[in-house]
Amino acid sequence: MLGAIVGDIVGSVYEFKNIKTKKFRLFKKGCFFTDDTVLTVSLAEAIMTGRDYAYLMREYYRKYPNRGYGYRFSIWVENESMGPYNSWGNGSAMRISPVGFAFDTIEEVLDHAKKYSEITHNHPEGIKGAQATASAIFLARKGVSKIEIKKFIENNFGYDLSESLDEIRPNYRFNESCQETVPQAIIAFLESTDFEDPIRNAISLGGDSDTLACITGGIAEAYYGLPEKIAKKAMEYLDEFLIKTVLKFREKFCR
């Protein structure tokens, strides 16, 4: 799941300053971790400890405020009696990568992706986006080919993955829905050549750059592995609290 964090950090400076090229410095001045990282790490802790994920999301939110959280999510955090709010936003997919690494069958992955997304994102599209992302990660780490991953996602979730990045890029704009983020992030992975390439692909589309790159970064790590140099650089952006959980999760599930 550190690959997802890499994508978030690299994409952080382009979320509201979109670029349409793959030629950029991977880590540049101004990069930071956003809510994507915060909620990903909190899910990793929930999986490892069995602690309540809703509680942990609120706890992490208060520890790391002002990280770009969605308006409705912020309301949910501050109202502890509030249930899920029927969201189809891409927040369910950007935080779900630990599920794809932690469980050993596709059935478990689908069940846990639903469980952890529907706490807030109980709209069918919100759940679907999380399940598709977690499934792609699971299949990638199991050594399934890109052709088979594509076929599985299309057959089970109904996403159209037939467009190329060159076809998507010219008219693609900022969009926070799972429907218009998850397929594009998966295509960015499918057209890639190594770990770094899909992150560049995702950011080159424009749009919700940190989340696109976060989603595809998790899949890329599962498929290609994570270069140590990039992993170490990403860790420099995190504090000791986050690093502790990331290292524990990687030791347990990402060896």
mmCIF file with all atom_site columns, N, CA and C in Angstrom, residues 55 58 62 75-83:
data_model
loop_
_atom_site.group_PDB
_atom_site.id
_atom_site.type_symbol
_atom_site.label_atom_id
_atom_site.label_alt_id
_atom_site.label_comp_id
_atom_site.label_asym_id
_atom_site.label_entity_id
_atom_site.label_seq_id
_atom_site.pdbx_PDB_ins_code
_atom_site.Cartn_x
_atom_site.Cartn_y
_atom_site.Cartn_z
_atom_site.occupancy
_atom_site.B_iso_or_equiv
_atom_site.pdbx_formal_charge
_atom_site.auth_seq_id
_atom_site.auth_comp_id
_atom_site.auth_asym_id
_atom_site.auth_atom_id
_atom_site.pdbx_PDB_model_num
ATOM 1  N N  . TYR A 1 55 ? -13.965 4.557  13.862 1.00 0.00 ? 55 TYR A N  1
ATOM 2  C CA . TYR A 1 55 ? -13.295 5.259  14.958 1.00 0.00 ? 55 TYR A CA 1
ATOM 3  C C  . TYR A 1 55 ? -11.910 5.738  14.515 1.00 0.00 ? 55 TYR A C  1
ATOM 4  N N  . ARG A 1 58 ? -11.870 8.779  12.185 1.00 0.00 ? 58 ARG A N  1
ATOM 5  C CA . ARG A 1 58 ? -12.095 10.028 12.931 1.00 0.00 ? 58 ARG A CA 1
ATOM 6  C C  . ARG A 1 58 ? -10.854 10.418 13.727 1.00 0.00 ? 58 ARG A C  1
ATOM 7  N N  . ARG A 1 62 ? -8.522  13.883 13.012 1.00 0.00 ? 62 ARG A N  1
ATOM 8  C CA . ARG A 1 62 ? -8.222  14.914 14.012 1.00 0.00 ? 62 ARG A CA 1
ATOM 9  C C  . ARG A 1 62 ? -6.725  15.063 14.237 1.00 0.00 ? 62 ARG A C  1
ATOM 10 N N  . ILE A 1 75 ? -18.108 16.462 7.652  1.00 0.00 ? 75 ILE A N  1
ATOM 11 C CA . ILE A 1 75 ? -19.346 16.497 8.450  1.00 0.00 ? 75 ILE A CA 1
ATOM 12 C C  . ILE A 1 75 ? -19.546 15.170 9.162  1.00 0.00 ? 75 ILE A C  1
ATOM 13 N N  . TRP A 1 76 ? -19.302 14.067 8.448  1.00 0.00 ? 76 TRP A N  1
ATOM 14 C CA . TRP A 1 76 ? -19.436 12.735 9.043  1.00 0.00 ? 76 TRP A CA 1
ATOM 15 C C  . TRP A 1 76 ? -18.493 12.566 10.227 1.00 0.00 ? 76 TRP A C  1
ATOM 16 N N  . VAL A 1 77 ? -17.265 13.028 10.096 1.00 0.00 ? 77 VAL A N  1
ATOM 17 C CA . VAL A 1 77 ? -16.289 12.909 11.177 1.00 0.00 ? 77 VAL A CA 1
ATOM 18 C C  . VAL A 1 77 ? -16.766 13.634 12.425 1.00 0.00 ? 77 VAL A C  1
ATOM 19 N N  . GLU A 1 78 ? -17.294 14.837 12.242 1.00 0.00 ? 78 GLU A N  1
ATOM 20 C CA . GLU A 1 78 ? -17.671 15.660 13.381 1.00 0.00 ? 78 GLU A CA 1
ATOM 21 C C  . GLU A 1 78 ? -18.989 15.242 14.015 1.00 0.00 ? 78 GLU A C  1
ATOM 22 N N  . ASN A 1 79 ? -19.745 14.403 13.330 1.00 0.00 ? 79 ASN A N  1
ATOM 23 C CA . ASN A 1 79 ? -21.027 13.930 13.864 1.00 0.00 ? 79 ASN A CA 1
ATOM 24 C C  . ASN A 1 79 ? -20.936 12.426 14.087 1.00 0.00 ? 79 ASN A C  1
ATOM 25 N N  . GLU A 1 80 ? -20.568 12.005 15.271 1.00 0.00 ? 80 GLU A N  1
ATOM 26 C CA . GLU A 1 80 ? -20.273 10.603 15.530 1.00 0.00 ? 80 GLU A CA 1
ATOM 27 C C  . GLU A 1 80 ? -21.509 9.707  15.504 1.00 0.00 ? 80 GLU A C  1
ATOM 28 N N  . SER A 1 81 ? -22.672 10.286 15.524 1.00 0.00 ? 81 SER A N  1
ATOM 29 C CA . SER A 1 81 ? -23.892 9.478  15.428 1.00 0.00 ? 81 SER A CA 1
ATOM 30 C C  . SER A 1 81 ? -24.342 9.315  13.968 1.00 0.00 ? 81 SER A C  1
ATOM 31 N N  . MET A 1 82 ? -23.644 9.968  13.062 1.00 0.00 ? 82 MET A N  1
ATOM 32 C CA . MET A 1 82 ? -24.026 9.939  11.654 1.00 0.00 ? 82 MET A CA 1
ATOM 33 C C  . MET A 1 82 ? -23.596 8.631  11.000 1.00 0.00 ? 82 MET A C  1
ATOM 34 N N  . GLY A 1 83 ? -24.476 8.045  10.215 1.00 0.00 ? 83 GLY A N  1
ATOM 35 C CA . GLY A 1 83 ? -24.159 6.834  9.474  1.00 0.00 ? 83 GLY A CA 1
ATOM 36 C C  . GLY A 1 83 ? -23.601 7.148  8.105  1.00 0.00 ? 83 GLY A C  1
#
